[in-house]
Tab-separated table of C-alpha atoms and ligand atoms in Angstrom:
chain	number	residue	atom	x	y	z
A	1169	UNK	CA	109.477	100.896	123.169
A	1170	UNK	CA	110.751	104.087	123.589
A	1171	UNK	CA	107.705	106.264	125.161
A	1172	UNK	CA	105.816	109.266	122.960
A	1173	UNK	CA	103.032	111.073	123.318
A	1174	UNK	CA	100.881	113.340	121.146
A	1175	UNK	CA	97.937	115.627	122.067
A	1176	UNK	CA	95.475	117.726	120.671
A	1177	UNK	CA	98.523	119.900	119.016
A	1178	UNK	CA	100.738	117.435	118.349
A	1179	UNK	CA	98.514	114.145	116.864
A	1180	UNK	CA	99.574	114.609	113.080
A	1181	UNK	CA	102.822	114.219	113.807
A	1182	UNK	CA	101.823	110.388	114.167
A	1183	UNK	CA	102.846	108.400	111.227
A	1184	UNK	CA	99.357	106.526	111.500
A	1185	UNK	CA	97.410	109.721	111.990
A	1186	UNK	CA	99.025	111.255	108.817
A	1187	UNK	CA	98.606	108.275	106.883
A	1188	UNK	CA	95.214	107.181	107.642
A	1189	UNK	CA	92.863	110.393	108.801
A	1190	UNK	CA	91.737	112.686	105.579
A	1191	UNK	CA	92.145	116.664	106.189
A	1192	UNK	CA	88.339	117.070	107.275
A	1193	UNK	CA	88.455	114.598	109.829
A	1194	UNK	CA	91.652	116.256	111.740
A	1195	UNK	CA	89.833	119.364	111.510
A	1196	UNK	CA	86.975	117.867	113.345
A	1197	UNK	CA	89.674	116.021	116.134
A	1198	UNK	CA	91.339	119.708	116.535
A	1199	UNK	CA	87.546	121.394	116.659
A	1200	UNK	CA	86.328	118.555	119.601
A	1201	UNK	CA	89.955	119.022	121.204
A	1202	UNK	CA	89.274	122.544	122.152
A	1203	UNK	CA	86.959	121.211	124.445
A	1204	UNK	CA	88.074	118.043	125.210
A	1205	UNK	CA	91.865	117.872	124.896
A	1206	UNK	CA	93.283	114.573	124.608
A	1207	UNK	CA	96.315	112.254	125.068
A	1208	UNK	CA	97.762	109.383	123.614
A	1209	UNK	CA	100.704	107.553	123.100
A	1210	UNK	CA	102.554	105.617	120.533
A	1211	UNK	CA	101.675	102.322	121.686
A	1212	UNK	CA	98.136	102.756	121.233
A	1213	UNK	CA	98.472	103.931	118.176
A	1214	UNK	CA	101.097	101.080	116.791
A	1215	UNK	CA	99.680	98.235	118.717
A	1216	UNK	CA	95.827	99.025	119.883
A	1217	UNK	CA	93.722	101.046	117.174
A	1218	UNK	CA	93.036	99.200	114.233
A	1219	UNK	CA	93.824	101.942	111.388
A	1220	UNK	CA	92.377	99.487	108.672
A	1221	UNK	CA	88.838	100.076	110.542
A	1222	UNK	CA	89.799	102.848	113.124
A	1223	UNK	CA	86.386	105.006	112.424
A	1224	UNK	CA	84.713	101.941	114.392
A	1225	UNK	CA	87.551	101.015	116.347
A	1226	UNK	CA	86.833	101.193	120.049
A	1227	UNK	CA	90.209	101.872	120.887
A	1228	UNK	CA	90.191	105.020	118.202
A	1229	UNK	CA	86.621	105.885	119.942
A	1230	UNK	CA	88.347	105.788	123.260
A	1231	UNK	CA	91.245	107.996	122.739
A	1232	UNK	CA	90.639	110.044	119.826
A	1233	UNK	CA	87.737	112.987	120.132
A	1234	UNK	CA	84.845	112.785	117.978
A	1235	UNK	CA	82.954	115.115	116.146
A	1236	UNK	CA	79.743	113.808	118.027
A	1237	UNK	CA	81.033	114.495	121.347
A	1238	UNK	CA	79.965	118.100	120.610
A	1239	UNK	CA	76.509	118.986	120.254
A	1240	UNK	CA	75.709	120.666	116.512
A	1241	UNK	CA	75.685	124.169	116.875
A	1242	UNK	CA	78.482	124.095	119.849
A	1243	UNK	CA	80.696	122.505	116.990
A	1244	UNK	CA	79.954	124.667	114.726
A	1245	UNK	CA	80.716	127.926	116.793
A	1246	UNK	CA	83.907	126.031	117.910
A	1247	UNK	CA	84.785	126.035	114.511
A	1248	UNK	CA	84.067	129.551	113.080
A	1249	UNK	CA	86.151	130.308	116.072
A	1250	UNK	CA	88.897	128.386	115.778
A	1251	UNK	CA	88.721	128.843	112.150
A	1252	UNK	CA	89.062	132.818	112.541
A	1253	UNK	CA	91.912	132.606	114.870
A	1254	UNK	CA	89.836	134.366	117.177
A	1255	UNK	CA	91.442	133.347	120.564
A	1256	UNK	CA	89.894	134.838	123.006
A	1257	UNK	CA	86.422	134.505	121.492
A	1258	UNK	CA	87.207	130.728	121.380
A	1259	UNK	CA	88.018	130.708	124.793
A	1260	UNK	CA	84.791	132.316	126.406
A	1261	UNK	CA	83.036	129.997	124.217
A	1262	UNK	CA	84.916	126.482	124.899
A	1263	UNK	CA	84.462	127.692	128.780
A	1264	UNK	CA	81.285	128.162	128.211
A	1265	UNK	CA	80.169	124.795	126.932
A	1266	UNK	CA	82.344	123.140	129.398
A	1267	UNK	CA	80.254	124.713	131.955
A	1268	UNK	CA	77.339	123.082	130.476
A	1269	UNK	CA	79.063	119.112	130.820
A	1270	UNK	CA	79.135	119.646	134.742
A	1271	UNK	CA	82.310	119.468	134.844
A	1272	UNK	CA	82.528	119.318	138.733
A	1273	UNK	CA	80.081	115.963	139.498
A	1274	UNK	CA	78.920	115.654	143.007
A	1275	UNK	CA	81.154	114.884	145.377
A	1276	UNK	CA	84.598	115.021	143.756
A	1277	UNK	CA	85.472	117.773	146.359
A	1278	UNK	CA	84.036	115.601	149.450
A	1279	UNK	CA	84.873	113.777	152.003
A	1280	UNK	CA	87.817	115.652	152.450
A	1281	UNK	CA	89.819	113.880	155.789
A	1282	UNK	CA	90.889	116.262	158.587
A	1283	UNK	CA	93.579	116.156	161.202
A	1284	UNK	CA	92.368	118.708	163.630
A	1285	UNK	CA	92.560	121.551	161.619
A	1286	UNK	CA	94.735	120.072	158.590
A	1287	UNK	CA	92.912	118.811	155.556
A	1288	UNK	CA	94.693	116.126	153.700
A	1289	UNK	CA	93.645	117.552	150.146
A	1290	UNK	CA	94.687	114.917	148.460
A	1291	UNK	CA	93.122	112.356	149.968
A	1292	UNK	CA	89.421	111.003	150.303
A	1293	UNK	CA	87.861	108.821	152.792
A	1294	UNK	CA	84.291	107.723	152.524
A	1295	UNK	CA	83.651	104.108	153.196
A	1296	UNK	CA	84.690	102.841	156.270
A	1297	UNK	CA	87.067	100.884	155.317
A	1298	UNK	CA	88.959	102.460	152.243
A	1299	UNK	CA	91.269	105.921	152.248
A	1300	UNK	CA	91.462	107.347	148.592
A	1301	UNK	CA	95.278	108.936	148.112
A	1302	UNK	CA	95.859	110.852	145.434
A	1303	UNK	CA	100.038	111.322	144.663
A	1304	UNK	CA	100.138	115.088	143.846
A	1305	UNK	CA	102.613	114.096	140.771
A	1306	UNK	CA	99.734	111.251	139.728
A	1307	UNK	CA	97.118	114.030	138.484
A	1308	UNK	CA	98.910	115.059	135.198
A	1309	UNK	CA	95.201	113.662	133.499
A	1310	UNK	CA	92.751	115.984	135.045
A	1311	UNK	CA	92.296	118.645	132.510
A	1312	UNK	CA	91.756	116.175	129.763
A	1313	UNK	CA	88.974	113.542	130.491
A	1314	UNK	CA	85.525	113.364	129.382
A	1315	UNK	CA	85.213	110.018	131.193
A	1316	UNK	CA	87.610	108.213	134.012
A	1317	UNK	CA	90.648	106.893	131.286
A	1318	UNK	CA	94.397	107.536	132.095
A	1319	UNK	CA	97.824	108.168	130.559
A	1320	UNK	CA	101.475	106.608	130.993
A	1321	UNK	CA	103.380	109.363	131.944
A	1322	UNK	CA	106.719	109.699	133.951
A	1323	UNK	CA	107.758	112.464	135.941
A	1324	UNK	CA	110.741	113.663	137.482
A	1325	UNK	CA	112.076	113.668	140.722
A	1326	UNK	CA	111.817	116.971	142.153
A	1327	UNK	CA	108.784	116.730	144.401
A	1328	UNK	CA	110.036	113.934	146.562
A	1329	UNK	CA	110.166	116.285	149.079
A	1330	UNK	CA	106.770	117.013	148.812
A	1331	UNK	CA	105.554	113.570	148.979
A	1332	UNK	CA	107.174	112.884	152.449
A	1333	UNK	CA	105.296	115.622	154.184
A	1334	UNK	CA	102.136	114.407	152.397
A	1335	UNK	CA	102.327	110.970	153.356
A	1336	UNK	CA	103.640	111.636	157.073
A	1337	UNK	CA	100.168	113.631	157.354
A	1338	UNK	CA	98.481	110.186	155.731
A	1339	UNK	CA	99.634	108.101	157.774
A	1340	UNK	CA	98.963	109.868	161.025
A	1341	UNK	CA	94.945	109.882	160.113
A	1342	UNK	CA	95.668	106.215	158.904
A	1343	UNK	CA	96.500	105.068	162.286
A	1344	UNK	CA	94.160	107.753	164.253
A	1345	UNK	CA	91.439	105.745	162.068
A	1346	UNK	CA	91.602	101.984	163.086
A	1347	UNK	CA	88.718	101.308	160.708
A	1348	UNK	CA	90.635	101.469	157.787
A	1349	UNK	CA	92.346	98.717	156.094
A	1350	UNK	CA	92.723	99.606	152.630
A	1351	UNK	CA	94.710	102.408	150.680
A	1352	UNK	CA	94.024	102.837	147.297
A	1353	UNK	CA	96.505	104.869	145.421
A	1354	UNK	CA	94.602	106.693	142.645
A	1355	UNK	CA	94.627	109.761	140.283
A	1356	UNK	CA	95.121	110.395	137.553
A	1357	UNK	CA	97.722	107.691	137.329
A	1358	UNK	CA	99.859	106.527	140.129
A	1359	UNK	CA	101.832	104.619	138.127
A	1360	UNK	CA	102.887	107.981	135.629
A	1361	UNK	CA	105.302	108.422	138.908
A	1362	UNK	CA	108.666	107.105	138.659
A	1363	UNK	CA	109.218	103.969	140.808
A	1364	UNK	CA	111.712	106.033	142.710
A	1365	UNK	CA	108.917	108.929	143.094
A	1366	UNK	CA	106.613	106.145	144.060
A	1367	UNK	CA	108.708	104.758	146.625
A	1368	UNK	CA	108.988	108.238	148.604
A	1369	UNK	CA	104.697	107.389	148.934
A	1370	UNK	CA	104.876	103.743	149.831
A	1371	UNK	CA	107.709	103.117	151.762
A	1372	UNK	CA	106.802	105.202	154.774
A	1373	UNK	CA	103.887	103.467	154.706
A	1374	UNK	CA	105.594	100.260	154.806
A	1375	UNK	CA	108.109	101.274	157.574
A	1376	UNK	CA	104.885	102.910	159.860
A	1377	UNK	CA	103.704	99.402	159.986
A	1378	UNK	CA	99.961	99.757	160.907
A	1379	UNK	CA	98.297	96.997	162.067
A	1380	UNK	CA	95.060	97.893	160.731
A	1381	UNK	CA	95.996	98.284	157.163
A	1382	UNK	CA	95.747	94.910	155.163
A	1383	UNK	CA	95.599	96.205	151.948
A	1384	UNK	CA	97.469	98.479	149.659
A	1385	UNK	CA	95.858	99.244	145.991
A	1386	UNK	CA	96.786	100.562	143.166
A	1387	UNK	CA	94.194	102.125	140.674
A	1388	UNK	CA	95.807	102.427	137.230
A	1389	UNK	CA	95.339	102.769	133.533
A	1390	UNK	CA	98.499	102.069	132.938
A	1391	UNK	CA	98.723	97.777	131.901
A	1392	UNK	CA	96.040	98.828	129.301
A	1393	UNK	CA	97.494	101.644	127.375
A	1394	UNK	CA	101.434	100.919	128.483
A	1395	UNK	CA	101.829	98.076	129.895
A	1396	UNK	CA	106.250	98.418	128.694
A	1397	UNK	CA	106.137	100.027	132.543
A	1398	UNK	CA	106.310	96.606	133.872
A	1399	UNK	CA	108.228	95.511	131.059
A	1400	UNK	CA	111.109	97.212	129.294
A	1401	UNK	CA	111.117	100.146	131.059
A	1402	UNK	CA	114.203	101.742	133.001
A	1403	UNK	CA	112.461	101.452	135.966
A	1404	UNK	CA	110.204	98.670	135.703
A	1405	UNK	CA	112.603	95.893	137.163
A	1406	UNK	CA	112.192	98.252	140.516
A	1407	UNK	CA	108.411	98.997	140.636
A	1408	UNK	CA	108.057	94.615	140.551
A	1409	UNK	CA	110.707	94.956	143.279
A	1410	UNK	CA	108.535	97.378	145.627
A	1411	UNK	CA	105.373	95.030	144.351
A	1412	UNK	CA	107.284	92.204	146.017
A	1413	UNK	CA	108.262	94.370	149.172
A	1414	UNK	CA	104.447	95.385	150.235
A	1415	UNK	CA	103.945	91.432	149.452
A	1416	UNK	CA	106.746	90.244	152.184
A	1417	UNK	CA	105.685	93.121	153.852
A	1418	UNK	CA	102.390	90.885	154.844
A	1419	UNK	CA	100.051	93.057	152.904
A	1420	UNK	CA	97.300	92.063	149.921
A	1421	UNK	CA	98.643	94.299	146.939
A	1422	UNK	CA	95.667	94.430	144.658
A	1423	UNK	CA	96.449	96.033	141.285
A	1424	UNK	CA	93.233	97.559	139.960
A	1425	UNK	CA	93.492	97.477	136.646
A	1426	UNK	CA	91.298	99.412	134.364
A	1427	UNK	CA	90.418	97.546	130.885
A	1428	UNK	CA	88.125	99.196	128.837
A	1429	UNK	CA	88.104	96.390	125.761
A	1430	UNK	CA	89.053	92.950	125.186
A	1431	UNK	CA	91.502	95.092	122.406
A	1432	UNK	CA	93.840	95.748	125.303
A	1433	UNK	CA	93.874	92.253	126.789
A	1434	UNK	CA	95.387	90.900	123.163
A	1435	UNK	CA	99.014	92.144	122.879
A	1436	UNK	CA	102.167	90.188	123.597
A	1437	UNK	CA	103.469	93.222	125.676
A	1438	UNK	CA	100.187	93.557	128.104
A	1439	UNK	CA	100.438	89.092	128.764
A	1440	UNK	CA	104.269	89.841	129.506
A	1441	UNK	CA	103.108	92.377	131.823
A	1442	UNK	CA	100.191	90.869	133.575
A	1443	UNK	CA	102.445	87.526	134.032
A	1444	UNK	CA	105.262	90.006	135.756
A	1445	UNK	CA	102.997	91.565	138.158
A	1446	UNK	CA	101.495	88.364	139.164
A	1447	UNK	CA	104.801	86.950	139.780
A	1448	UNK	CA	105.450	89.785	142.595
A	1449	UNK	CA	102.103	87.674	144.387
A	1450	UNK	CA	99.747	91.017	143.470
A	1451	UNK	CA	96.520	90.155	142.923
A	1452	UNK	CA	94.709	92.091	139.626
A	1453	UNK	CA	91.308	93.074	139.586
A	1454	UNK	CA	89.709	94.658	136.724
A	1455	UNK	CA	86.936	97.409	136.032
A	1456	UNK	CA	85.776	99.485	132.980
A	1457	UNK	CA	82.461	101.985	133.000
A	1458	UNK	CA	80.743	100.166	130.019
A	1459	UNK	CA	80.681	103.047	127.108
A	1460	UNK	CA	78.523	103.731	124.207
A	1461	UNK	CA	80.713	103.035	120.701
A	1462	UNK	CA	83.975	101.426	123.342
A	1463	UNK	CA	82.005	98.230	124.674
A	1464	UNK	CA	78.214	98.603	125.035
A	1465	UNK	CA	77.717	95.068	123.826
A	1466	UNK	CA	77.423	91.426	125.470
A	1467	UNK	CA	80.116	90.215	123.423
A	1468	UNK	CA	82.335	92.443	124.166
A	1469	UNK	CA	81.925	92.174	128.025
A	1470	UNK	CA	81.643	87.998	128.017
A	1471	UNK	CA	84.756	88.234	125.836
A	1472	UNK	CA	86.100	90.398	127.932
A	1473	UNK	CA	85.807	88.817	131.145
A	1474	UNK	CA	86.764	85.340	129.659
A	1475	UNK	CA	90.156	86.617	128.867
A	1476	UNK	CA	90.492	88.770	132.134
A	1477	UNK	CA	90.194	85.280	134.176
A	1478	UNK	CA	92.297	83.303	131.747
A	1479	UNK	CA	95.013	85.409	132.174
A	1480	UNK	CA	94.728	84.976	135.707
A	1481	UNK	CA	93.208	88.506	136.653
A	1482	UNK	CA	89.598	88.706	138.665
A	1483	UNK	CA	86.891	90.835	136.812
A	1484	UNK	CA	85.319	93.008	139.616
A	1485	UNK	CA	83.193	96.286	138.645
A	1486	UNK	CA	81.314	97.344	135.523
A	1487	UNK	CA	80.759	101.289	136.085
A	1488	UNK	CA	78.213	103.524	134.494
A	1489	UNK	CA	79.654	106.512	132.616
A	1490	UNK	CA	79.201	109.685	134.572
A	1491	UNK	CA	77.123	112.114	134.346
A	1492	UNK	CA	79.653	114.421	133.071
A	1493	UNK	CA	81.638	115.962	130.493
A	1494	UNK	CA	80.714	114.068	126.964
A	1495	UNK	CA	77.941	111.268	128.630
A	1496	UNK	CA	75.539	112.376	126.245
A	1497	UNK	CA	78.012	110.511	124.019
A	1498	UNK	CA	79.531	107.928	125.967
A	1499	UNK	CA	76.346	107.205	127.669
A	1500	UNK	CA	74.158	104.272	127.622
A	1501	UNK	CA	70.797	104.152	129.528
A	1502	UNK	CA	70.492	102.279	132.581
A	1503	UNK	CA	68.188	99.508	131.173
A	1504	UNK	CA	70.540	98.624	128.775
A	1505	UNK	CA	73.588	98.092	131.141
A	1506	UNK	CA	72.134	96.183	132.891
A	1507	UNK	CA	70.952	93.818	130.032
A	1508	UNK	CA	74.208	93.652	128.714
A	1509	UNK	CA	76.154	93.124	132.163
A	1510	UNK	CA	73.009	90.615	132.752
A	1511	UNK	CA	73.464	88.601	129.439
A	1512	UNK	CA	77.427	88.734	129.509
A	1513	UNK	CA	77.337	87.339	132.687
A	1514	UNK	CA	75.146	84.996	132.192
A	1515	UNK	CA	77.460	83.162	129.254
A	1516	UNK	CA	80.332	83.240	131.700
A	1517	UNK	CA	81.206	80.416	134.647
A	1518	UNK	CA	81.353	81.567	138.428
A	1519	UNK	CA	84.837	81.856	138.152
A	1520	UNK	CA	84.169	85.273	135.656
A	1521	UNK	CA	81.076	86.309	138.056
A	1522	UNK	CA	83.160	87.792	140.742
A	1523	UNK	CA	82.347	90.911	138.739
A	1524	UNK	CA	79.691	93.969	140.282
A	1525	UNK	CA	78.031	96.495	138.404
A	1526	UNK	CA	76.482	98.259	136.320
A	1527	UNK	CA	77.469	100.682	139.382
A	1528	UNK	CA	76.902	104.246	139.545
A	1529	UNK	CA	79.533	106.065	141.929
A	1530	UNK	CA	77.108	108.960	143.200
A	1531	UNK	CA	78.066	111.220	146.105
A	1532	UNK	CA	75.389	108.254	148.626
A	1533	UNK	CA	77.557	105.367	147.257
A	1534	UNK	CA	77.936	103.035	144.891
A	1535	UNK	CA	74.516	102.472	143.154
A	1536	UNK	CA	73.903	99.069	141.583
A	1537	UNK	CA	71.511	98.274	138.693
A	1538	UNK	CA	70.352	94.916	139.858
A	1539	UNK	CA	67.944	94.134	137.506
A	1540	UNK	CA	64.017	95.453	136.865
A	1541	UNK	CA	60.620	93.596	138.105
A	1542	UNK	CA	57.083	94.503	138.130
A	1543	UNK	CA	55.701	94.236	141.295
A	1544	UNK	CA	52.101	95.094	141.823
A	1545	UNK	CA	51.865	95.496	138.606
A	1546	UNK	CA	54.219	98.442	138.059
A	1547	UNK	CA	57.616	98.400	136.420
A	1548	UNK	CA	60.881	99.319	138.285
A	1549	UNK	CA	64.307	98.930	138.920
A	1550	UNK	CA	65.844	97.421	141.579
A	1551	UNK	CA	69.048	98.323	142.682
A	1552	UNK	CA	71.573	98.487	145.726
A	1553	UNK	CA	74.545	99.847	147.211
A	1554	UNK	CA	76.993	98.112	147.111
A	1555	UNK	CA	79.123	101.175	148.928
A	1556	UNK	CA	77.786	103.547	151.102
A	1557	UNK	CA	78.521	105.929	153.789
A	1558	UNK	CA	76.325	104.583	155.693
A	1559	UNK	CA	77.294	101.177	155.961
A	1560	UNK	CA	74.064	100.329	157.090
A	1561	UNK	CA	72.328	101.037	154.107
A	1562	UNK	CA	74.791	98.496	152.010
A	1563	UNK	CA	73.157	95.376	149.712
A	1564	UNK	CA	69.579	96.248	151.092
A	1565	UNK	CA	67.850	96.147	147.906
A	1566	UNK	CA	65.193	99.749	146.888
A	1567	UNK	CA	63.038	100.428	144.197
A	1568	UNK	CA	62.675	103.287	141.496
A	1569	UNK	CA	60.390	103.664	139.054
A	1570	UNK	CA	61.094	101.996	135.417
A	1571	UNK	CA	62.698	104.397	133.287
A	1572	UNK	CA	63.786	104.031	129.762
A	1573	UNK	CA	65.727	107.712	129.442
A	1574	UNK	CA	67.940	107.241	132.492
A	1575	UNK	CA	71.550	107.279	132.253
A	1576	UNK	CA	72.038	107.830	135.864
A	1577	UNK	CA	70.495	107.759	139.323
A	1578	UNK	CA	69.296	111.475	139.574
A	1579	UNK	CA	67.147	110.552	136.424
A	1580	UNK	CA	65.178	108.369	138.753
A	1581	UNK	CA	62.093	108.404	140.847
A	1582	UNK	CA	61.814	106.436	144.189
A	1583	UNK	CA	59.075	103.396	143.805
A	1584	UNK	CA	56.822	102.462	146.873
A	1585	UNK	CA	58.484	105.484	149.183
A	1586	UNK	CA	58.700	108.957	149.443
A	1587	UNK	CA	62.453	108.671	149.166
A	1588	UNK	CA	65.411	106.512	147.999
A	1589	UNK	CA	66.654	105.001	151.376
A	1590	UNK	CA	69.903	106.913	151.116
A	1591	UNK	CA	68.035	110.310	151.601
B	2390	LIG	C1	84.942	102.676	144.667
B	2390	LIG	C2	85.500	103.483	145.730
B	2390	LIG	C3	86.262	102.902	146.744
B	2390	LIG	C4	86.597	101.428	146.781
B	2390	LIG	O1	85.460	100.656	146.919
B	2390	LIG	P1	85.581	99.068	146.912
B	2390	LIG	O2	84.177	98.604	146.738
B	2390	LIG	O3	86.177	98.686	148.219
B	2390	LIG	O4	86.457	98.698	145.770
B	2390	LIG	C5	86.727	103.715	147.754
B	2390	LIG	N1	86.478	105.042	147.783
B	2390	LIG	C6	85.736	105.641	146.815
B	2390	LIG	C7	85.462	107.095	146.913
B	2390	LIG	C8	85.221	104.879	145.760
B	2390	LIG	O5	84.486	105.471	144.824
B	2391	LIG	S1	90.933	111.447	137.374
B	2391	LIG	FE1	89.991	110.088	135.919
B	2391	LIG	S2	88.302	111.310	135.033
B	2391	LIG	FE2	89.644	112.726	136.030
B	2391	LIG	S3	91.019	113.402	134.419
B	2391	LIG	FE3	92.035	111.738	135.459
B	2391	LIG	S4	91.532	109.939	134.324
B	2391	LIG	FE4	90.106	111.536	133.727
């Protein structure tokens, strides 16, 4: 399938869109898209979103705004504006409610590693173990998210240059940090990047040869929403080729694969795809936030994970939504995530329960709702980290105080202590 894309000023050019969505509701998509711009391509469209049911589809939720992603009276100004033609009225108002969805959550601009006096911007390192890299030509996503989901995109060749100094600079605080042992390339996308693009990252890495580092990971949207980049692509024969190198290179290649519905799991194309990487000896491991009107129900999670491991793939993390940009409607409360990850579990063998979560990534760690109690007679939460940057403070379980209303961990109060034991 030859790759297109449509965004917020593009989208009725889709033969679906034209066909299926009346006038008023592509006014409300181009109202929301002011504020939250969006992406998607023609496989999603063809193969994913049910059109016969699309204004329930989760894959139509997922992709497309929604009129309830704005609050009332923001939509309604967005509107008059846009409406009017009024551009620069529309713009101090659209920055204005972005402003208001913390659009910079704790921590994105941390951890920052150093070389003496060099900062590696695009990388992050804080657990121990794991260095975050983020490919400069990987972040074509970041103005369009209200959540963590990510586009197929390729890009050109231009900044190879570019990647070679950054990675030289990687792998020098790589091997200046023996406790490291994992890379995770992340984004955006990595996998938007042309193999050949992608090579000028990985292969240096390769050829340093650094004892420490075991593993090499890829974090990617990409098997979900086009998985044709292992398939049928130009290039795709080549990016199973360098999967294969790292693997006779002696290193675990985990492919972390980011599955928001058992939706994406059901094509021809994405088994073709999953069976291809496997063959390369990669290992995938899988990992959605669990989202109000995607997949904020037990069947869809037990489902979910049922086909993950029949295909051969290892469910791993359940996320919360963030507290940012549309959560108010994304969100679901903590209580509830962790009933449904509870129940789903439950109906699923060991084999499925290699799976963590619901996990908040806060700027302490990775937060874990492991499941409420009442002890002494009061209700509360327990939870965990199952990441932290203090390594010391990992799996020891901590209280907070019972809470119906709380989507995320600065909505809670610390039970039986002054403070949560990351403070
Ligand atoms: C989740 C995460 C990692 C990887 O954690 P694992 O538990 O090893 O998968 C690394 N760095 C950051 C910043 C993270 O949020
Ligand atoms: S990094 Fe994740 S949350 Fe940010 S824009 Fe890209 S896909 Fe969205």
């Amino acid at each position: 399938m030859e790759y297109r894309s449509y965004n917020q000023k593009s989208f009725t050019k889709a033969e679906k869109v034209k066909r299926y969505l009346s006038p008023s509701e592509i006014e409300e998509i181009e109202v929301v898209s002011q504020v939250f711009p969006f992406k998607v391509n023609n496989y999603v469209i063809e193969k994913l979103i049910d059109w016969d049911n699309y204004r329930d589809d989760p894959i139509f939720r997922l992709t497309f705004p929604h009129r309830d992603m704005l609050f009332e009276d923001d939509y309604e100004r967005v509107k008059a504006l846009m409406l009017k033609g009024d551009k620069e009225a529309l713009k101090r108002v659209v920055d204005s409610i972005r402003l208001t969805l913390n659009p910079h959550p704790a921590d994105q601009l941390s951890n920052v590693p150093k070389i003496g006096e060099k900062r590696l911007s695009g990388s992050q390192h804080k657990y121990k173990e794991t260095i975050l890299f983020f490919p400069k030509q990987g972040q074509t996503c970041h103005a369009y998210c209200s959540f963590c989901f990510r586009w197929p995109q390729f890009v050109g060749m231009e900044d190879l240059k570019f990647a070679s100094k950054e990675v030289e600079l990687l792998i020098e605080y790589i091997k200046a940090h023996p406790e490291i042992t994992d890379i995770i390339f992340t984004g955006g996308d990595p996998l938007i990047m042309s193999t050949r693009l992608l090579r000028g990252y990985v292969e240096p890495i390769l050829e340093a040869n650094i004892p420490h580092l075991k593993n090499i990971r890829f974090g990617t949207k990409t098997l979900g929403f086009w998985p044709y980049r292992f398939t049928s692509d130009p290039d795709a024969q080549d990016l199973l080729n360098l999967f294969e190198e790292i693997r006779n290179r002696g290193y675990h290649l985990a492919f972390m694969a980011h599955f928001n519905h058992y939706r994406e799991l059901e094509t021809p194309e994405v088994k073709e795809a999953v069976e291809k990487i496997l063959k390369t000896g990669a290992v995938i491991r899988t990992q959605s936030p669990i989202l109000r009107h995607i997949n904020d129900s037990v069947h869809v999670w037990e489902k979910m994970w049922r086909m993950q491991v029949e295909m051969d793939m290892i469910p791993y993390y359940m996320f919360v939504a963030r507290d940012t940009g549309a959560q108010h409607y994304f969100g679901v409360p903590l209580h509830r995530a962790w009933e449904i990850f509870r129940e789903a579990y439950s109906r699923v063998s060991g084999i499925a329960r290699t799976v963590r979560g619901p996990s908040m990534s806060a700027s302490p760690g990775k937060i874990c709702v492991e499941g409420t109690a009442v002890v002494d007679g009061r209700k509360v939460f327990v939870l965990s980290m199952i990441q932290a940057k203090n390594p010391s403070l990992v799996n020891r379980p901590f209280f907070a105080e019972y809470n119906e209303e709380a989507y995320w961990i600065d909505d809670l109060k610390p039970a039986f202590s002054e403070k949560f034991i990351f403070e």
